[in-house]
Amino acid sequence: MKDYGLEYRKYVVGAVAALIVTIYIARLFTLQLTSDDYKKNADSNAFLKKIDYPSRGIITDRQGRLMVYNQPSYDIMIVENEAKDRFDTLELCQTLNISREDFLRRIETMRDRNKNPGYSRYTQQLLLSQLSDQDFSYFQEKAYRFPGFYVQRRSIRQYEYPYAAHVLGDVAEVSPADIEADDYYQPGDYIGKLGVERFYERQLRGEKGVEILLRDAHGRIQGRYMNGQLDRKPVPGKNLTLSIDLDLQALGERLLEGKIGSIVAIEPQTGEVLCMVSSPGYDPRIMVGRQRSQSHRLLGQDPWKPLLNRSIMGQYPPGSTFKTTQGLTFLSEGIITPQTPYPCYRGFVFKGLRVGCHGHGSPLPLVPAISTSCNGFFCWGLYYMLGKTSKYGNVQTAMNRWRDYMVSMGFGYPLGIDLPGEKRGLIPNAQFYDNAYRGSWSGLTIISIAIGQGEVNATPLQIANLGATIANRGWFITPHVVREIENDTLDSIYTQPRHTMAPEWAYDYIVKGMRSAALGGTCKGLAGYDFTPCGKTGTAQNRGHDHSVFMGFAPMDSARIAVAVYVENGGWGATYGVPIGGLIMEQYLKGHLSEASERKATEIQNRRINYGSGDR
């Protein structure tokens, strides 16, 4: 009788044997064809690939003054397969001036593939970065006692002046996300984190070199492989020339001491940013070396947010500086002529609605309305554009037409400055109000946007760009902080003019109004200057004390500087905005401040605004 149990057992044994053979074949295939583990092992026993790091590009201001440069630094690298247990851990820690616990923590972090995806015990891994000259010299004397440990010469950034931290940014070790995003980097490399250092990282970093060294069976260096034929020299990073004027930047930071706000100045003809001040700020020199992490943490915990670049990230109501955009729109659309008068009964008063204004002559046309910053005039203009003409058919069409003008003037979207983190502000459209009011709204509902209040928000950069656009009579070049890249060209967006929807003739009336404001209107604090400044104040309403705002340019014809000043809770535009704006224009156009202006600058510098202790 046939034994079926034995028959089945034969098949089972055969299947198991076939499975084992298949597994071995698959493993051999993986090791020989798809995995590079053994190749790494073999290569690492024979070669030592020494990375030669390039010098990072230096950064100067528009006058060629050195702002950022490099200093030598030293990293300790380890090849674990060579080190093994062939050294005295306690002696190594004493030599490197670190604790044993710190050493073990660093080893654990280095081996963590989530934090260090490029880890291999056969290749150099970063153990300790940025040794001081003293610690480096001490280690060199004892290096022979620590097999598997190597010194990697690097450089770290140094910042020459305590200014322009938000523009310059800083450099720090790469994160896992940086490594994943760009295979150029490996653990221990440095990368720009903020500002120009971040935006122009590819230009500044250069290209790494490599030196391939041959080792014997004991790991001793025998010389260069193939006499260095496969070595690659590093390519230094490109130098940058900023558009920033260091003296102007220093004055701006001085004037905003003890205040929260921003100053932005632009050269209208080129779009070059002459100064960009955000207050409170910090000294960029504290963001280097090993102190960088602690400094960054402390700055991040500060309730006044010194890391925030308010010039491009602060989104504020533009206040009465925005009236210039309204006058341009109403003229261009035929809502008014230069002679059209509107009444102002200490404000806009209609159907139970009142938007207050200060006392001045009434009725009045556009130029004096800008000069006196009349709320009534611009509220009437928006009312007629959105609700009293049949030109657009309905309020939604009129509203979107209004929006298009604002966008063409540089509002509602990021301008595209060469710095990371720029915010867009807010310019509402018809859909925005349809959603907010369920389709039931009119010009009266949103009348406050005519005077830069309500839902309208803008960055100080956008307000300064508005000044540059008016100075140019209808066009601007995208603002930028880098003037020149060594052996390279700027992106075309920083050289191509962008035209607004308003015609040149309309700008002539706005300029006349701003010049009148400087001679005897709301900007009369500028009347004593001989460089024909033009200005427009703003007093932006706030839950607390109003913000002080100023936007202007000089000279009136062929302007060389446009400036915006925003001081949180500074009160009237004439309180801080106008005097600060005047000093900034004088410093740039004259190259220095007069004795009287110097006294004024000192007085403003010493003023402090009490912001209380709340988190901002």
Coordinates of C-alpha atoms in Angstrom, one line a residue:
M1 CA 0.0 0.0 0.0
K2 CA 1.4 3.5 -1.0
D3 CA 2.5 5.8 1.8
Y4 CA 1.0 9.2 1.0
G5 CA 2.4 10.8 4.1
L6 CA 6.0 10.1 2.9
E7 CA 5.0 11.3 -0.6
Y8 CA 3.8 14.7 0.8
R9 CA 6.9 15.0 3.1
K10 CA 9.1 14.7 0.0
Y11 CA 7.4 17.6 -1.6
V12 CA 7.6 19.7 1.5
V13 CA 11.4 19.1 1.9
G14 CA 11.9 19.9 -1.7
A15 CA 10.0 23.1 -1.4
V16 CA 11.9 24.2 1.7
A17 CA 15.2 23.4 -0.1
A18 CA 14.1 25.4 -3.1
L19 CA 13.1 28.4 -0.9
I20 CA 16.5 28.4 0.8
V21 CA 18.3 28.3 -2.5
T22 CA 16.1 31.2 -3.8
I23 CA 16.9 33.3 -0.7
Y24 CA 20.6 32.8 -1.1
I25 CA 20.5 33.7 -4.8
A26 CA 18.4 36.8 -4.0
R27 CA 20.9 37.8 -1.3
L28 CA 23.9 37.3 -3.6
F29 CA 22.2 39.3 -6.3
T30 CA 21.5 42.1 -3.8
L31 CA 25.0 42.2 -2.4
Q32 CA 26.8 42.0 -5.8
L33 CA 24.5 44.1 -8.0
T34 CA 22.2 46.4 -6.0
S35 CA 23.9 47.0 -2.6
D36 CA 27.0 49.1 -2.3
D37 CA 27.7 48.2 1.4
Y38 CA 30.6 45.9 0.5
K39 CA 31.9 48.4 -2.1
K40 CA 31.8 51.1 0.5
N41 CA 33.7 48.8 2.9
A42 CA 36.3 48.0 0.3
D43 CA 36.7 51.6 -0.9
S44 CA 36.8 52.9 2.6
N45 CA 39.7 50.5 3.5
A46 CA 41.6 51.6 0.4
F47 CA 40.7 55.3 0.1
L48 CA 40.1 58.3 2.2
K49 CA 38.0 60.9 0.4
K50 CA 38.8 64.2 2.0
I51 CA 36.3 66.9 1.3
D52 CA 37.8 70.3 0.5
Y53 CA 35.3 73.0 1.4
P54 CA 35.2 76.2 -0.6
S55 CA 35.3 79.6 0.9
R56 CA 31.9 81.2 1.1
G57 CA 31.4 84.4 -0.9
I58 CA 31.9 87.7 1.0
I59 CA 29.3 90.4 1.2
T60 CA 29.9 94.2 0.9
D61 CA 27.6 97.2 1.0
R62 CA 27.0 99.4 -2.1
Q63 CA 30.2 101.4 -1.2
G64 CA 32.4 98.3 -1.1
R65 CA 32.6 98.2 2.7
L66 CA 33.1 94.6 4.0
M67 CA 30.0 93.4 5.9
V68 CA 30.4 89.6 6.0
Y69 CA 33.6 87.5 5.6
N70 CA 35.1 84.2 6.7
Q71 CA 37.3 83.0 9.5
P72 CA 39.1 79.7 9.8
S73 CA 37.4 77.0 11.8
Y74 CA 38.1 73.3 12.5
D75 CA 35.8 70.3 12.8
I76 CA 36.7 66.9 14.3
M77 CA 35.7 64.0 12.1
I78 CA 35.6 60.3 13.0
V79 CA 35.7 57.1 10.9
E80 CA 34.2 54.7 13.4
N81 CA 35.6 51.6 11.7
E82 CA 39.1 52.9 12.2
A83 CA 38.6 54.2 15.7
K84 CA 36.8 51.2 17.3
D85 CA 38.0 51.0 20.9
R86 CA 41.6 52.0 20.1
F87 CA 41.6 55.2 22.1
D88 CA 41.1 56.5 25.6
T89 CA 37.6 58.1 25.7
L90 CA 38.4 60.1 28.9
E91 CA 41.6 61.5 27.4
L92 CA 39.8 62.4 24.2
C93 CA 37.1 64.3 26.0
Q94 CA 39.6 66.2 28.1
T95 CA 41.6 67.1 24.9
L96 CA 38.4 68.3 23.1
N97 CA 37.2 70.1 26.3
I98 CA 33.8 68.3 26.3
S99 CA 32.3 65.9 28.9
R100 CA 32.0 62.2 28.5
E101 CA 28.2 62.5 28.5
D102 CA 28.4 65.1 25.6
F103 CA 30.7 62.8 23.7
L104 CA 28.4 59.8 24.0
R105 CA 25.4 62.0 23.1
R106 CA 27.2 63.2 19.9
I107 CA 28.0 59.6 19.0
E108 CA 24.4 58.5 19.4
T109 CA 23.1 61.5 17.3
M110 CA 25.7 60.7 14.6
R111 CA 24.5 57.1 14.4
D112 CA 20.8 58.1 14.2
R113 CA 19.9 57.6 10.6
N114 CA 16.8 59.7 11.0
K115 CA 19.0 62.7 11.9
N116 CA 22.0 61.6 9.8
P117 CA 20.7 59.6 6.8
G118 CA 24.2 59.6 5.3
Y119 CA 25.7 57.7 8.3
S120 CA 28.3 55.0 7.6
R121 CA 31.0 53.6 9.9
Y122 CA 33.4 53.5 7.0
T123 CA 33.3 57.2 6.1
Q124 CA 34.1 60.4 7.9
Q125 CA 31.3 61.7 10.1
L126 CA 31.1 65.0 12.0
L127 CA 31.7 64.6 15.7
L128 CA 32.4 68.2 16.9
S129 CA 32.3 71.4 14.9
Q130 CA 33.9 74.8 15.1
L131 CA 36.8 74.2 17.4
S132 CA 38.6 77.3 18.7
D133 CA 42.2 77.8 17.6
Q134 CA 43.4 76.9 21.1
D135 CA 41.4 73.6 21.3
F136 CA 42.5 72.8 17.7
S137 CA 46.2 73.3 18.6
Y138 CA 45.8 71.1 21.7
F139 CA 44.2 68.4 19.8
Q140 CA 46.8 68.4 17.1
E141 CA 49.5 67.7 19.7
K142 CA 47.7 64.5 20.7
A143 CA 46.1 63.5 17.4
Y144 CA 48.4 60.5 17.1
R145 CA 46.8 58.9 20.2
F146 CA 43.3 58.9 18.6
P147 CA 43.2 56.7 15.5
G148 CA 40.2 57.3 13.3
F149 CA 39.9 61.0 14.2
Y150 CA 40.7 63.7 11.7
V151 CA 40.6 67.4 11.5
Q152 CA 38.6 69.1 8.8
R153 CA 39.5 72.7 8.1
R154 CA 36.4 74.8 7.5
S155 CA 35.4 78.5 7.8
I156 CA 32.7 80.3 9.7
R157 CA 31.0 83.5 9.0
Q158 CA 31.9 86.8 10.7
Y159 CA 29.8 89.9 10.6
E160 CA 31.8 93.1 10.7
Y161 CA 29.0 95.5 11.9
P162 CA 26.0 95.2 14.3
Y163 CA 23.6 96.3 11.5
A164 CA 21.3 94.8 8.9
A165 CA 20.8 91.4 10.6
H166 CA 17.4 90.9 8.9
V167 CA 18.9 91.6 5.5
L168 CA 22.1 89.5 5.9
G169 CA 20.6 86.5 7.7
D170 CA 23.0 83.9 9.1
V171 CA 24.5 80.5 8.5
A172 CA 24.1 77.3 10.5
E173 CA 24.4 73.5 10.2
V174 CA 22.1 71.8 7.7
S175 CA 19.0 70.1 8.9
P176 CA 17.8 66.7 7.7
A177 CA 15.2 68.5 5.6
D178 CA 18.0 70.5 3.9
I179 CA 19.9 67.3 3.2
E180 CA 16.8 65.6 1.7
A181 CA 16.1 68.7 -0.4
D182 CA 19.6 68.9 -2.0
D183 CA 22.1 66.1 -2.2
Y184 CA 24.9 68.6 -2.3
Y185 CA 24.8 68.7 1.5
Q186 CA 25.9 66.1 4.0
P187 CA 25.7 66.2 7.8
G188 CA 27.9 68.9 9.3
D189 CA 27.7 71.2 6.2
Y190 CA 26.6 74.8 6.7
I191 CA 23.7 76.5 4.9
G192 CA 22.2 80.0 4.8
K193 CA 19.2 80.1 7.1
L194 CA 17.8 83.6 6.7
G195 CA 18.2 86.7 4.7
V196 CA 20.6 87.1 1.8
E197 CA 22.6 84.1 3.1
R198 CA 19.5 82.0 2.4
F199 CA 18.2 83.5 -0.8
Y200 CA 21.6 83.5 -2.5
E201 CA 22.8 80.2 -0.9
R202 CA 23.7 78.6 -4.3
Q203 CA 25.8 81.6 -5.4
L204 CA 27.5 82.0 -2.0
R205 CA 28.3 78.4 -1.2
G206 CA 30.6 77.6 -4.1
E207 CA 31.3 74.0 -5.0
K208 CA 33.1 71.4 -2.9
G209 CA 36.4 69.9 -3.9
V210 CA 37.6 66.4 -3.0
E211 CA 41.1 64.9 -2.3
I212 CA 41.3 61.1 -2.7
L213 CA 44.0 59.6 -0.5
L214 CA 45.4 56.1 -0.7
R215 CA 45.6 54.0 2.5
D216 CA 47.5 50.7 3.3
A217 CA 46.0 47.7 5.1
H218 CA 46.7 49.4 8.5
G219 CA 44.8 52.6 7.5
R220 CA 47.9 54.7 7.1
I221 CA 47.9 57.4 4.4
Q222 CA 50.2 56.5 1.6
G223 CA 49.7 59.5 -0.6
R224 CA 47.3 60.7 -3.3
Y225 CA 45.5 58.2 -5.4
M226 CA 46.7 58.3 -9.0
N227 CA 48.9 61.3 -8.1
G228 CA 45.8 63.4 -7.6
Q229 CA 44.4 63.0 -11.1
L230 CA 40.9 62.4 -9.7
D231 CA 41.1 65.2 -7.2
R232 CA 38.8 68.1 -7.7
K233 CA 39.6 71.6 -6.5
P234 CA 36.9 73.6 -4.7
V235 CA 35.2 76.5 -6.4
P236 CA 34.9 79.5 -4.2
G237 CA 31.5 81.1 -3.7
K238 CA 30.6 84.3 -5.5
N239 CA 30.9 87.6 -3.8
L240 CA 27.8 89.8 -3.4
T241 CA 27.5 93.6 -3.4
L242 CA 24.5 94.7 -1.6
S243 CA 22.4 97.8 -2.5
I244 CA 22.4 98.7 1.2
D245 CA 24.1 101.9 2.3
L246 CA 25.7 101.1 5.6
D247 CA 25.6 104.6 6.9
L248 CA 21.9 104.9 6.1
Q249 CA 21.2 101.5 7.7
A250 CA 23.0 102.5 10.8
L251 CA 21.1 105.8 11.1
G252 CA 17.8 104.0 10.6
E253 CA 18.5 101.5 13.3
R254 CA 19.5 104.3 15.6
L255 CA 16.3 106.2 15.0
L256 CA 14.1 103.2 15.8
E257 CA 15.8 102.3 19.1
G258 CA 13.1 101.7 21.7
K259 CA 10.4 101.5 19.1
I260 CA 8.6 98.8 17.1
G261 CA 8.5 99.4 13.4
S262 CA 10.3 99.6 10.1
I263 CA 12.1 101.9 7.8
V264 CA 12.6 101.0 4.1
A265 CA 14.3 103.2 1.6
I266 CA 14.5 102.5 -2.2
E267 CA 16.4 104.1 -5.1
P268 CA 13.4 104.6 -7.5
Q269 CA 15.2 104.4 -10.8
T270 CA 16.8 101.0 -10.0
G271 CA 14.6 99.4 -7.3
E272 CA 17.7 99.0 -5.1
V273 CA 16.9 98.9 -1.4
L274 CA 19.1 101.5 0.3
C275 CA 18.2 100.5 3.8
M276 CA 15.8 98.0 5.5
V277 CA 15.4 98.5 9.2
S278 CA 13.2 96.3 11.4
S279 CA 12.9 97.1 15.1
P280 CA 13.5 95.5 17.5
G281 CA 16.4 93.8 15.8
Y282 CA 19.6 92.1 17.0
D283 CA 23.3 92.1 16.4
P284 CA 24.2 89.6 13.6
R285 CA 27.5 88.9 15.4
I286 CA 25.8 86.8 18.0
M287 CA 24.6 84.4 15.4
V288 CA 28.0 82.7 14.7
G289 CA 29.9 79.7 16.0
R290 CA 28.6 77.6 18.8
Q291 CA 26.7 80.5 20.4
R292 CA 24.3 80.6 17.4
S293 CA 21.9 78.0 18.7
Q294 CA 21.5 79.6 22.2
S295 CA 21.2 83.1 20.7
H296 CA 18.6 81.9 18.2
R297 CA 16.6 80.2 21.0
L298 CA 16.7 83.3 23.2
L299 CA 15.7 85.6 20.3
G300 CA 12.8 83.2 19.4
Q301 CA 11.5 83.4 23.0
D302 CA 11.6 87.2 23.1
P303 CA 7.9 88.4 23.1
W304 CA 8.9 91.4 21.0
K305 CA 9.9 89.1 18.1
P306 CA 13.3 90.5 17.1
L307 CA 13.7 87.7 14.5
L308 CA 10.7 89.0 12.6
N309 CA 11.6 91.2 9.6
R310 CA 8.7 93.6 9.9
S311 CA 9.8 95.3 6.7
I312 CA 8.6 92.4 4.6
M313 CA 6.6 90.3 7.1
G314 CA 4.7 93.0 9.0
Q315 CA 1.2 93.5 7.5
Y316 CA -0.3 96.8 8.6
P317 CA -3.0 99.2 7.6
P318 CA -1.3 101.7 5.3
G319 CA -3.4 104.6 6.6
S320 CA -3.5 107.8 4.7
T321 CA -0.5 107.0 2.5
F322 CA -3.0 104.8 0.7
K323 CA -5.0 107.9 -0.4
T324 CA -2.4 108.5 -3.2
T325 CA -3.5 105.2 -4.8
Q326 CA -7.2 106.3 -4.6
G327 CA -6.5 109.6 -6.2
L328 CA -4.7 107.8 -9.1
T329 CA -7.6 105.4 -9.5
F330 CA -10.3 108.0 -9.5
L331 CA -8.5 110.2 -12.0
S332 CA -7.7 107.3 -14.3
E333 CA -11.2 105.9 -14.2
G334 CA -12.8 109.3 -14.8
I335 CA -14.6 109.3 -11.4
I336 CA -13.0 112.8 -10.8
T337 CA -11.1 115.4 -12.6
P338 CA -8.3 117.4 -11.0
Q339 CA -10.8 120.1 -10.3
T340 CA -13.6 118.0 -8.9
P341 CA -14.4 119.2 -5.3
Y342 CA -15.9 117.1 -2.5
P343 CA -17.1 118.4 0.8
C344 CA -15.7 117.5 4.2
Y345 CA -17.8 118.3 7.3
R346 CA -14.9 117.3 9.6
G347 CA -15.3 114.0 7.8
F348 CA -17.4 111.9 5.4
V349 CA -21.0 112.2 6.6
F350 CA -23.8 110.4 4.7
K351 CA -26.9 108.4 5.6
G352 CA -26.0 108.2 9.3
L353 CA -22.4 107.1 8.5
R354 CA -19.5 109.2 9.7
V355 CA -15.8 108.9 9.0
G356 CA -14.1 111.6 11.0
C357 CA -11.5 114.1 9.7
H358 CA -9.5 117.1 11.1
G359 CA -10.5 120.7 10.4
H360 CA -9.5 122.2 7.0
G361 CA -11.1 124.1 4.1
S362 CA -14.1 122.6 2.3
P363 CA -15.0 121.7 -0.4
L364 CA -11.6 121.0 -2.0
P365 CA -10.2 119.2 -5.1
L366 CA -7.5 116.5 -5.3
V367 CA -4.2 118.3 -4.8
P368 CA -5.2 120.1 -1.5
A369 CA -7.1 116.9 -0.4
I370 CA -3.7 115.1 -0.5
S371 CA -1.9 118.0 1.1
T372 CA -4.3 118.2 4.0
S373 CA -5.0 114.4 4.0
C374 CA -8.8 114.9 3.8
N375 CA -10.7 111.7 4.7
G376 CA -14.0 113.1 3.3
F377 CA -12.6 113.6 -0.2
F378 CA -11.4 110.0 -0.7
C379 CA -14.5 108.5 0.9
W380 CA -16.7 110.4 -1.5
G381 CA -14.5 109.3 -4.4
L382 CA -14.8 105.6 -3.5
Y383 CA -18.6 106.0 -2.9
Y384 CA -19.1 107.3 -6.4
M385 CA -16.8 104.7 -8.0
L386 CA -18.6 101.7 -6.3
G387 CA -22.1 102.9 -6.1
K388 CA -23.2 106.0 -7.9
T389 CA -22.0 105.5 -11.5
S390 CA -23.5 103.2 -14.1
K391 CA -20.1 102.7 -15.7
Y392 CA -19.5 99.2 -14.2
G393 CA -23.0 97.9 -14.0
N394 CA -22.8 96.6 -10.4
V395 CA -20.7 97.0 -7.3
Q396 CA -18.8 93.7 -7.8
T397 CA -17.5 94.7 -11.2
A398 CA -16.5 98.1 -9.9
M399 CA -14.8 96.5 -6.9
N400 CA -12.7 94.2 -9.0
R401 CA -11.7 97.1 -11.2
W402 CA -10.5 98.9 -8.1
R403 CA -8.6 95.8 -7.0
D404 CA -6.8 95.6 -10.3
Y405 CA -5.5 99.1 -9.9
M406 CA -4.1 98.3 -6.4
V407 CA -2.5 95.1 -7.6
S408 CA -0.8 96.9 -10.5
M409 CA 0.7 99.4 -7.9
G410 CA 2.3 96.6 -6.0
F411 CA -0.2 95.6 -3.4
G412 CA -2.0 92.4 -2.5
Y413 CA 0.8 90.0 -3.6
P414 CA 4.5 89.7 -2.7
L415 CA 6.6 92.1 -4.7
G416 CA 9.3 89.5 -5.1
I417 CA 12.2 90.9 -3.2
D418 CA 15.3 88.8 -3.0
L419 CA 14.7 87.8 0.6
P420 CA 12.8 84.8 2.0
G421 CA 9.6 85.2 3.9
E422 CA 7.9 88.2 2.2
K423 CA 4.2 88.5 3.0
R424 CA 1.5 89.6 0.5
G425 CA -0.6 92.0 2.6
L426 CA -4.3 92.1 1.7
I427 CA -6.3 93.8 -1.1
P428 CA -9.9 92.5 -0.9
N429 CA -11.9 91.8 -4.1
A430 CA -15.7 91.4 -4.7
Q431 CA -15.7 87.8 -3.8
F432 CA -14.1 88.6 -0.4
Y433 CA -17.0 90.9 0.4
D434 CA -19.6 88.7 -1.1
N435 CA -18.5 86.0 1.3
A436 CA -18.2 88.4 4.3
Y437 CA -21.6 90.0 3.8
R438 CA -23.5 87.2 1.9
G439 CA -23.7 89.4 -1.2
S440 CA -25.4 92.3 0.5
W441 CA -22.9 95.2 0.6
S442 CA -22.1 98.5 -1.1
G443 CA -19.5 101.2 -1.2
L444 CA -20.7 102.6 2.1
T445 CA -20.3 99.2 3.7
I446 CA -16.5 99.2 3.0
I447 CA -15.9 102.9 2.8
S448 CA -12.9 102.8 5.2
I449 CA -10.6 101.1 2.6
A450 CA -10.5 104.5 0.8
I451 CA -8.3 105.8 3.6
G452 CA -6.1 102.7 4.0
Q453 CA -8.1 101.2 6.9
G454 CA -10.6 98.4 7.1
E455 CA -9.5 95.2 5.4
V456 CA -6.5 96.7 3.5
N457 CA -3.1 95.6 4.7
A458 CA 0.4 96.3 3.3
T459 CA 4.0 95.7 4.2
P460 CA 6.4 98.6 4.8
L461 CA 8.2 97.5 1.7
Q462 CA 5.0 97.9 -0.4
I463 CA 4.5 101.4 1.0
A464 CA 8.1 102.4 0.2
N465 CA 7.6 100.9 -3.3
L466 CA 4.5 103.0 -3.7
G467 CA 6.7 106.1 -3.0
A468 CA 9.2 104.9 -5.7
T469 CA 6.4 104.4 -8.2
I470 CA 5.0 107.9 -7.7
A471 CA 8.5 109.3 -7.9
N472 CA 8.9 107.5 -11.3
R473 CA 5.4 108.7 -12.4
G474 CA 3.9 105.3 -12.9
W475 CA 6.5 102.5 -12.9
F476 CA 8.8 100.6 -10.6
I477 CA 11.5 97.9 -10.6
T478 CA 11.0 95.0 -8.2
P479 CA 12.9 96.0 -5.0
H480 CA 16.1 94.0 -4.3
V481 CA 18.9 94.1 -1.8
V482 CA 21.6 92.6 -3.9
R483 CA 23.2 95.0 -6.4
E484 CA 25.7 92.8 -8.0
I485 CA 26.8 89.1 -8.1
E486 CA 30.4 88.4 -8.9
N487 CA 30.7 87.1 -12.5
D488 CA 26.9 86.7 -12.7
T489 CA 23.8 88.6 -13.6
L490 CA 20.8 89.5 -11.5
D491 CA 17.4 87.9 -12.2
S492 CA 15.6 89.8 -14.9
I493 CA 12.8 90.7 -12.5
Y494 CA 15.3 93.1 -10.8
T495 CA 16.0 95.0 -14.0
Q496 CA 12.7 95.1 -15.9
P497 CA 10.3 98.0 -15.2
R498 CA 6.7 97.2 -14.1
H499 CA 4.1 99.7 -15.1
T500 CA 0.9 100.5 -13.2
M501 CA -2.6 101.0 -14.7
A502 CA -2.6 104.7 -14.0
P503 CA -1.2 107.1 -16.7
E504 CA 1.7 109.4 -16.2
W505 CA -0.4 112.6 -16.2
A506 CA -2.4 111.3 -13.2
Y507 CA 0.8 110.9 -11.2
D508 CA 1.7 114.6 -11.8
Y509 CA -1.3 115.7 -9.7
I510 CA -0.3 113.2 -6.9
V511 CA 3.2 114.6 -6.9
K512 CA 1.9 118.2 -6.6
G513 CA -0.3 117.2 -3.7
M514 CA 2.7 115.5 -1.9
R515 CA 4.9 118.5 -2.5
S516 CA 2.2 120.8 -1.2
A517 CA 2.0 118.5 1.9
A518 CA 5.7 119.0 2.5
L519 CA 5.5 122.8 2.1
G520 CA 2.6 123.5 4.4
G521 CA 0.3 120.5 4.8
T522 CA 0.5 117.4 7.0
C523 CA 4.3 117.0 6.2
K524 CA 5.3 120.6 6.8
G525 CA 8.1 119.3 9.0
L526 CA 9.9 118.7 5.7
A527 CA 9.6 122.4 4.6
G528 CA 13.1 123.4 5.8
Y529 CA 15.0 121.0 3.5
D530 CA 16.4 122.3 0.2
F531 CA 16.1 119.0 -1.8
T532 CA 12.4 119.4 -2.7
P533 CA 11.0 116.5 -0.7
C534 CA 7.5 115.2 -1.3
G535 CA 5.5 113.4 1.4
K536 CA 2.3 111.8 2.6
T537 CA 1.5 111.1 6.2
G538 CA -0.5 108.3 7.6
T539 CA -2.1 107.8 11.0
A540 CA -3.2 104.2 11.0
Q541 CA -6.0 103.3 13.4
N542 CA -5.2 100.6 15.9
R543 CA -6.8 98.9 18.9
G544 CA -4.3 100.8 21.0
H545 CA -2.5 104.0 20.2
D546 CA -2.4 104.8 16.4
H547 CA 0.5 103.9 14.2
S548 CA 2.7 106.7 12.8
V549 CA 3.3 106.3 9.1
F550 CA 5.1 108.3 6.4
M551 CA 5.8 107.8 2.7
G552 CA 7.8 110.2 0.6
F553 CA 10.6 110.8 -1.9
A554 CA 13.2 113.4 -2.9
P555 CA 14.0 115.3 -5.0
M556 CA 10.6 116.0 -6.5
D557 CA 12.0 115.6 -10.0
S558 CA 14.5 112.8 -10.8
A559 CA 14.1 111.3 -7.3
R560 CA 17.1 109.5 -5.8
I561 CA 15.4 108.1 -2.7
A562 CA 11.9 106.9 -1.7
V563 CA 11.2 106.1 1.9
A564 CA 8.5 104.6 4.1
V565 CA 8.5 104.8 7.9
Y566 CA 6.2 102.8 10.1
V567 CA 6.3 103.2 13.9
E568 CA 3.8 101.1 15.8
N569 CA 1.7 103.1 18.3
G570 CA 3.7 106.2 17.4
G571 CA 0.6 108.4 17.0
W572 CA 0.2 111.0 14.3
G573 CA 2.2 110.5 11.1
A574 CA 3.9 113.9 11.8
T575 CA 5.1 112.7 15.3
Y576 CA 7.6 110.1 14.2
G577 CA 7.1 109.3 10.5
V578 CA 7.8 112.7 9.0
P579 CA 10.9 113.6 11.1
I580 CA 12.5 110.2 10.6
G581 CA 11.7 110.2 6.9
G582 CA 13.3 113.6 6.5
L583 CA 16.5 112.6 8.3
I584 CA 16.8 109.4 6.2
M585 CA 16.4 111.5 3.0
E586 CA 19.0 114.1 4.2
Q587 CA 21.6 111.5 5.2
Y588 CA 21.4 109.8 1.8
L589 CA 21.2 112.9 -0.4
K590 CA 23.7 115.0 1.6
G591 CA 26.0 112.2 2.9
H592 CA 25.7 113.5 6.5
L593 CA 23.3 115.2 8.8
S594 CA 23.5 118.9 9.7
E595 CA 24.2 119.9 13.3
A596 CA 20.5 120.7 13.8
S597 CA 19.5 117.4 12.2
E598 CA 22.0 115.5 14.4
R599 CA 20.4 117.0 17.5
K600 CA 16.9 116.0 16.2
A601 CA 18.2 112.4 15.5
T602 CA 19.6 112.1 19.0
E603 CA 16.3 113.4 20.4
I604 CA 14.3 110.8 18.4
Q605 CA 16.8 108.1 19.3
N606 CA 16.3 108.7 23.0
R607 CA 12.5 108.7 22.8
R608 CA 10.9 105.4 24.0
I609 CA 7.4 104.2 23.4
N610 CA 5.8 102.3 26.2
Y611 CA 4.4 99.1 24.7
G612 CA 3.6 97.4 28.0
S613 CA 4.5 93.8 28.7
G614 CA 2.1 91.9 26.5
D615 CA 3.1 89.4 23.9
R616 CA 3.2 90.9 20.5

